[in-house]
Coordinates of C-alpha atoms (C1' of nucleotides) in Angstrom, one line a residue:
Chain A
X1 CA -0.5 25.7 -4.3
X2 CA -1.0 22.4 -5.9
X3 CA 2.5 21.3 -6.6
X4 CA 4.7 19.0 -4.6
X5 CA 6.0 21.8 -2.4
X6 CA 2.5 22.0 -0.8
X7 CA 2.8 20.1 2.4
X8 CA -0.6 18.6 1.8
X9 CA 0.5 17.1 -1.5
X10 CA 3.8 16.0 0.1
X11 CA 2.0 14.1 2.8
X12 CA -0.3 12.6 0.2
X13 CA 2.7 11.4 -1.7
X14 CA 4.1 9.8 1.5
X15 CA 0.9 8.0 2.2
X16 CA 0.8 6.8 -1.4
X17 CA 4.3 5.3 -1.0
X18 CA 3.0 3.8 2.2
X19 CA 0.4 1.9 0.2
X20 CA -2.6 4.2 0.0
X21 CA -4.3 4.9 -3.3
X22 CA -3.1 8.2 -4.8
X23 CA -6.5 9.9 -5.1
X24 CA -7.6 8.6 -1.7
X25 CA -4.5 10.0 -0.1
X26 CA -4.9 13.4 -1.8
X27 CA -8.5 13.7 -0.8
X28 CA -7.7 12.8 2.8
X29 CA -4.9 15.3 3.0
X30 CA -7.1 18.0 1.4
X31 CA -9.5 17.5 4.3
X32 CA -6.7 17.4 6.8
X33 CA -5.1 20.6 5.7
X34 CA -8.2 22.5 4.9
X35 CA -8.4 25.6 7.1
X36 CA -12.0 25.2 7.9
X37 CA -14.1 23.0 10.1
X38 CA -15.7 21.1 7.2
X39 CA -15.2 21.0 3.5
X40 CA -17.4 20.0 0.6
X41 CA -16.7 17.5 -2.2
X42 CA -16.8 20.4 -4.6
X43 CA -14.2 22.4 -2.7
X44 CA -11.9 19.4 -2.6
X45 CA -12.2 18.9 -6.3
X46 CA -11.4 22.5 -6.9
X47 CA -8.3 22.5 -4.8
X48 CA -6.9 19.3 -6.2
X49 CA -7.9 20.3 -9.7
X50 CA -9.5 16.9 -10.3
X51 CA -13.0 15.9 -11.4
X52 CA -15.9 15.6 -9.0
X53 CA -16.1 11.9 -9.9
X54 CA -12.6 11.3 -8.7
X55 CA -13.4 12.9 -5.4
X56 CA -16.5 10.9 -5.1
X57 CA -14.6 7.7 -5.6
X58 CA -12.0 8.6 -3.0
X59 CA -14.7 9.5 -0.4
X60 CA -16.3 6.1 -1.0
X61 CA -13.0 4.6 0.2
X62 CA -12.4 6.9 3.2
X63 CA -15.8 7.2 4.7
X64 CA -16.5 3.5 5.5
X65 CA -13.1 3.2 7.2
X66 CA -14.0 6.2 9.3
X67 CA -11.2 8.4 8.2
X68 CA -13.6 11.1 7.1
X69 CA -17.1 11.6 8.2
X70 CA -20.1 13.4 6.9
X71 CA -20.8 16.5 8.9
X72 CA -24.5 17.4 9.3
X73 CA -24.7 21.0 8.2
X74 CA -28.3 22.3 8.2
X75 CA -29.2 24.7 5.6
X76 CA -26.9 23.4 2.9
X77 CA -27.7 20.8 0.3
X78 CA -24.1 19.7 -0.3
X79 CA -22.3 17.2 1.8
X80 CA -19.8 18.5 4.2
X81 CA -16.9 16.3 5.3
X82 CA -14.5 16.6 8.1
X83 CA -11.7 14.6 9.8
X84 CA -13.1 12.9 12.9
X85 CA -11.8 13.6 16.3
X86 CA -10.7 10.0 16.7
X87 CA -9.5 9.8 13.1
X88 CA -6.0 8.8 14.0
X89 CA -7.1 6.1 16.2
X90 CA -9.4 4.9 13.4
X91 CA -6.6 4.9 11.0
X92 CA -4.6 2.9 13.5
X93 CA -7.5 0.4 13.8
X94 CA -7.7 0.1 10.0
X95 CA -4.0 -0.9 10.0
X96 CA -4.6 -3.3 12.9
X97 CA -7.4 -5.0 11.0
X98 CA -4.8 -6.0 8.4
X99 CA -2.5 -7.3 11.1
X100 CA -5.3 -9.3 12.6
X101 CA -5.9 -11.0 9.3
X102 CA -2.2 -11.7 9.0
X103 CA -2.3 -13.4 12.4
X104 CA -5.2 -15.6 11.3
X105 CA -3.2 -16.6 8.2
X106 CA -0.2 -17.4 10.3
X107 CA -2.4 -19.5 12.6
X108 CA -3.6 -21.5 9.7
X109 CA -0.2 -21.8 8.3
X110 CA 1.1 -23.3 11.6
X111 CA -1.6 -26.0 11.3
X112 CA -0.5 -27.0 7.9
X113 CA 3.2 -26.9 8.3
X114 CA 5.4 -29.7 9.7
X115 CA 5.5 -29.6 13.5
X116 CA 8.7 -28.4 14.9
X117 CA 10.1 -27.3 11.6
X118 CA 11.6 -23.9 10.7
X119 CA 8.4 -22.6 9.2
X120 CA 6.4 -23.4 12.3
X121 CA 9.0 -21.6 14.4
X122 CA 8.9 -18.5 12.1
X123 CA 5.2 -18.3 12.1
X124 CA 4.8 -18.8 15.8
X125 CA 7.3 -16.0 16.2
X126 CA 5.3 -13.8 14.1
X127 CA 2.1 -14.6 15.9
X128 CA 3.7 -14.0 19.2
X129 CA 5.2 -10.6 18.2
X130 CA 2.2 -9.1 16.6
X131 CA -0.1 -10.8 19.1
X132 CA 1.8 -9.0 21.8
X133 CA 1.6 -5.7 20.1
X134 CA -2.0 -6.0 19.3
X135 CA -2.7 -6.8 23.0
X136 CA -0.7 -3.9 24.3
X137 CA -1.6 -1.2 21.8
X138 CA -5.1 -0.4 23.2
X139 CA -3.6 0.3 26.6
X140 CA -1.1 2.6 25.0
X141 CA -3.8 4.5 23.1
X142 CA -5.8 4.8 26.2
X143 CA -2.9 6.2 28.1
X144 CA -2.5 8.8 25.4
X145 CA -6.1 9.8 25.6
X146 CA -5.8 10.3 29.4
X147 CA -2.6 12.4 29.0
X148 CA -4.2 14.4 26.3
X149 CA -7.3 15.1 28.3
X150 CA -5.2 16.5 31.1
X151 CA -3.3 18.9 28.9
Chain B
X1 CA -0.2 -25.8 -3.7
X2 CA -0.2 -22.5 -5.4
X3 CA -3.9 -21.5 -5.2
X4 CA -5.6 -19.1 -2.8
X5 CA -6.2 -21.9 -0.3
X6 CA -2.5 -22.1 0.4
X7 CA -2.0 -20.1 3.7
X8 CA 1.1 -18.5 2.2
X9 CA -0.8 -17.2 -0.7
X10 CA -3.5 -16.1 1.5
X11 CA -1.2 -14.1 3.7
X12 CA 0.4 -12.6 0.6
X13 CA -3.0 -11.4 -0.5
X14 CA -3.6 -9.8 2.8
X15 CA -0.3 -8.0 2.7
X16 CA -1.1 -6.9 -0.8
X17 CA -4.4 -5.4 0.4
X18 CA -2.3 -3.8 3.1
X19 CA -0.3 -1.9 0.6
X20 CA 2.6 -4.2 -0.3
X21 CA 3.4 -5.0 -4.0
X22 CA 1.9 -8.3 -5.0
X23 CA 5.1 -10.0 -6.1
X24 CA 7.0 -8.7 -3.1
X25 CA 4.4 -10.0 -0.8
X26 CA 4.3 -13.4 -2.4
X27 CA 8.1 -13.8 -2.3
X28 CA 8.2 -12.8 1.4
X29 CA 5.5 -15.3 2.3
X30 CA 7.3 -18.0 0.3
X31 CA 10.3 -17.4 2.5
X32 CA 8.2 -17.3 5.6
X33 CA 6.3 -20.5 4.9
X34 CA 9.3 -22.5 3.5
X35 CA 9.9 -25.5 5.7
X36 CA 13.7 -25.2 5.5
X37 CA 16.1 -22.9 7.1
X38 CA 17.0 -21.1 3.9
X39 CA 15.6 -21.0 0.4
X40 CA 17.1 -20.0 -2.9
X41 CA 15.7 -17.7 -5.5
X42 CA 15.2 -20.5 -7.9
X43 CA 13.2 -22.5 -5.4
X44 CA 11.0 -19.5 -4.8
X45 CA 10.4 -19.0 -8.5
X46 CA 9.5 -22.7 -8.8
X47 CA 7.0 -22.6 -6.0
X48 CA 5.3 -19.4 -7.0
X49 CA 5.4 -20.5 -10.7
X50 CA 6.8 -17.1 -11.8
X51 CA 9.9 -16.1 -13.7
X52 CA 13.3 -15.8 -12.1
X53 CA 13.3 -12.1 -13.0
X54 CA 10.2 -11.4 -11.0
X55 CA 11.7 -13.0 -7.9
X56 CA 14.9 -11.1 -8.4
X57 CA 12.9 -7.8 -8.5
X58 CA 11.0 -8.7 -5.3
X59 CA 14.2 -9.5 -3.5
X60 CA 15.6 -6.2 -4.5
X61 CA 12.8 -4.6 -2.5
X62 CA 12.9 -6.9 0.5
X63 CA 16.5 -7.2 1.1
X64 CA 17.4 -3.5 1.6
X65 CA 14.6 -3.2 4.1
X66 CA 16.0 -6.1 6.0
X67 CA 12.9 -8.3 5.7
X68 CA 14.9 -11.0 4.1
X69 CA 18.7 -11.6 4.3
X70 CA 21.2 -13.4 2.4
X71 CA 22.5 -16.4 4.3
X72 CA 26.1 -17.3 3.7
X73 CA 26.1 -20.9 2.6
X74 CA 29.6 -22.2 1.7
X75 CA 29.8 -24.7 -1.0
X76 CA 26.8 -23.4 -2.9
X77 CA 26.9 -21.0 -5.8
X78 CA 23.4 -19.9 -5.4
X79 CA 22.2 -17.3 -3.0
X80 CA 20.3 -18.6 0.0
X81 CA 17.8 -16.3 1.7
X82 CA 16.1 -16.5 5.0
X83 CA 13.8 -14.4 7.2
X84 CA 15.9 -12.7 9.9
X85 CA 15.4 -13.3 13.5
X86 CA 14.5 -9.7 14.1
X87 CA 12.5 -9.6 10.8
X88 CA 9.2 -8.5 12.4
X89 CA 10.8 -5.7 14.2
X90 CA 12.4 -4.6 11.0
X91 CA 9.0 -4.8 9.3
X92 CA 7.7 -2.6 12.1
X93 CA 10.5 -0.2 11.6
X94 CA 9.9 0.1 7.9
X95 CA 6.3 1.0 8.7
X96 CA 7.5 3.6 11.2
X97 CA 9.7 5.2 8.7
X98 CA 6.6 6.1 6.8
X99 CA 5.0 7.5 9.9
X100 CA 8.1 9.6 10.5
X101 CA 7.9 11.2 7.1
X102 CA 4.3 11.9 7.8
X103 CA 5.2 13.6 11.0
X104 CA 7.7 15.8 9.1
X105 CA 5.0 16.7 6.6
X106 CA 2.6 17.6 9.4
X107 CA 5.3 19.8 11.0
X108 CA 5.8 21.7 7.8
X109 CA 2.1 22.0 7.3
X110 CA 1.7 23.5 10.7
X111 CA 4.1 26.2 9.8
X112 CA 2.3 27.2 6.7
X113 CA -1.2 27.1 8.0
X114 CA -3.0 29.9 9.8
X115 CA -2.2 29.9 13.5
X116 CA -5.0 28.8 15.7
X117 CA -7.1 27.6 12.8
X118 CA -8.8 24.2 12.4
X119 CA -6.0 22.8 10.2
X120 CA -3.4 23.6 12.8
X121 CA -5.4 21.9 15.4
X122 CA -5.8 18.8 13.3
X123 CA -2.2 18.6 12.3
X124 CA -1.0 19.2 15.8
X125 CA -3.3 16.4 17.0
X126 CA -1.8 14.1 14.4
X127 CA 1.7 15.0 15.4
X128 CA 0.9 14.4 19.1
X129 CA -0.7 11.1 18.5
X130 CA 1.8 9.5 16.3
X131 CA 4.7 11.2 18.1
X132 CA 3.5 9.5 21.3
X133 CA 3.2 6.1 19.6
X134 CA 6.6 6.4 18.0
X135 CA 8.1 7.3 21.4
X136 CA 6.5 4.5 23.3
X137 CA 6.8 1.7 20.7
X138 CA 10.5 1.0 21.3
X139 CA 9.9 0.4 25.0
X140 CA 7.1 -1.9 24.1
X141 CA 9.2 -3.9 21.7
X142 CA 12.0 -4.1 24.2
X143 CA 9.6 -5.5 26.8
X144 CA 8.6 -8.2 24.3
X145 CA 12.2 -9.2 23.8
X146 CA 12.7 -9.5 27.5
X147 CA 9.6 -11.6 28.0
X148 CA 10.5 -13.8 25.1
X149 CA 14.0 -14.3 26.3
X150 CA 12.6 -15.6 29.6
X151 CA 10.3 -18.1 28.0
Chain C
dC1 C1' 41.3 -19.8 -16.7
dG2 C1' 37.2 -22.1 -18.6
dT3 C1' 32.8 -23.7 -17.6
dA4 C1' 28.3 -24.7 -15.8
dG5 C1' 24.8 -23.2 -12.9
dA6 C1' 22.4 -19.3 -11.1
dT7 C1' 21.0 -14.5 -10.8
dT8 C1' 20.3 -9.9 -12.5
dT9 C1' 19.2 -6.6 -16.1
dC10 C1' 16.4 -4.9 -19.8
dA11 C1' 12.8 -4.1 -23.1
dC12 C1' 8.5 -5.4 -24.6
dG13 C1' 3.5 -6.8 -24.3
dA14 C1' -0.4 -7.3 -21.4
dA15 C1' -3.4 -6.3 -17.9
dT16 C1' -4.8 -3.5 -14.4
dT17 C1' -5.7 0.8 -12.7
dT18 C1' -6.9 5.8 -12.9
dG19 C1' -9.2 9.8 -13.6
dC20 C1' -12.1 12.5 -16.8
dG21 C1' -16.4 13.7 -18.9
dA22 C1' -21.2 13.3 -19.3
dA23 C1' -25.5 11.6 -18.0
dA24 C1' -28.5 10.1 -14.3
dG25 C1' -29.9 10.4 -9.6
dT26 C1' -30.9 13.1 -5.1
dT27 C1' -32.3 16.5 -2.1
dG28 C1' -33.9 20.8 -0.5
dG29 C1' -36.2 25.1 -1.8
dG30 C1' -39.6 27.9 -4.3
Chain D
dC1 C1' -44.6 19.9 -8.4
dC2 C1' -40.8 21.9 -10.7
dC3 C1' -36.2 23.8 -10.3
dA4 C1' -31.6 24.1 -9.1
dA5 C1' -27.4 22.7 -7.0
dC6 C1' -24.6 18.6 -6.0
dT7 C1' -23.2 14.2 -6.1
dT8 C1' -22.8 9.6 -7.8
dT9 C1' -22.4 6.3 -11.6
dC10 C1' -20.6 4.7 -15.9
dG11 C1' -17.9 4.0 -20.1
dC12 C1' -13.7 5.2 -22.1
dA13 C1' -9.0 6.5 -23.0
dA14 C1' -4.5 7.3 -21.0
dA15 C1' -1.0 6.0 -18.0
dT16 C1' 1.1 3.1 -15.0
dT17 C1' 2.4 -1.3 -13.4
dC18 C1' 3.7 -6.1 -13.8
dG19 C1' 5.8 -10.1 -15.2
dT20 C1' 8.0 -12.6 -18.9
dG21 C1' 11.7 -14.0 -21.9
dA22 C1' 16.3 -13.6 -23.3
dA23 C1' 20.7 -11.8 -23.0
dA24 C1' 24.4 -10.3 -20.0
dT25 C1' 26.8 -11.0 -15.7
dC26 C1' 28.5 -13.3 -11.9
dT27 C1' 30.7 -17.1 -9.0
dA28 C1' 32.5 -21.3 -7.3
dC29 C1' 34.8 -25.1 -8.9
dG30 C1' 37.5 -28.1 -11.7

DNA sequence: CGTAGATTTCACGAATTTGCGAAAGTTGGG
DNA sequence: CCCAACTTTCGCAAATTCGTGAAATCTACG
């Protein structure tokens, strides 16, 4: 249950190819695929057959981004984690933060590049395209939330 | 002109943090910020102060994904590269390909997980969210193209 | 065809990254 | 207050990644 035929591990692999750290991806997927409401760091380590330290490190990446959250579980001294309800939107936001930074870099680039030159045209194009997407995405997500609430 | 205060290098750094290989990102940004219609591999190597081999390797990543393209330039024995007109949309598509794979993995996961359990709910949620986005994005991009054509 | 300029390939060395193991730190219970 | 169960931190060794340098390959032109 820990080889590549495990869908969880497969997805982790895909995320890794998509740029996520390996261990981070594996921990995230372990949480996603866990057939329980919450899961402890120890359980994750057990399933992935990795050290507790490795899990701890991965959590330190995932938690601040909001892709997993600590779940208050009274009467237990270990930390329980779960995937937030709005986890996917958070993941999206994390992506968009990168795009935002790119837009800033593009803006600065435009300032420093010859006016009317090819570089300016390219960068302006980039700014327009991603700017448009970033502006429209929130509405799209909102619409999804509405549709989902009705279902 | 090759330090971190260079907007091109800055953007490359951002892309790297976003998951792209460092050299790949630097080459891409060199093409983007070049104030000429096309640029040769040699010129890229010169500006980035890296070996020709490194540039070659990066191009081998960027070209098949369509994020740079060879420009036919008669009367020159070196290859000229440029950023395609639809480069940003291609970049988007490349991203989406990863999402597609994730959706597949989610689908498989749903099959293997207990029916009605928390894992199934999470995975179905993921499928719905990203499925929705993937379905709506093309229309969004199309709209952008229309708006842009009018401007 | 031969040649000069340019790109790609390949193997090696370096540097970064990664995860483990163990010790230290926390937190709730007795 | 001490204990016990977890978690986090830290140093280290292994593995992977990265870019260079040099040789091989390619291509347009003479």
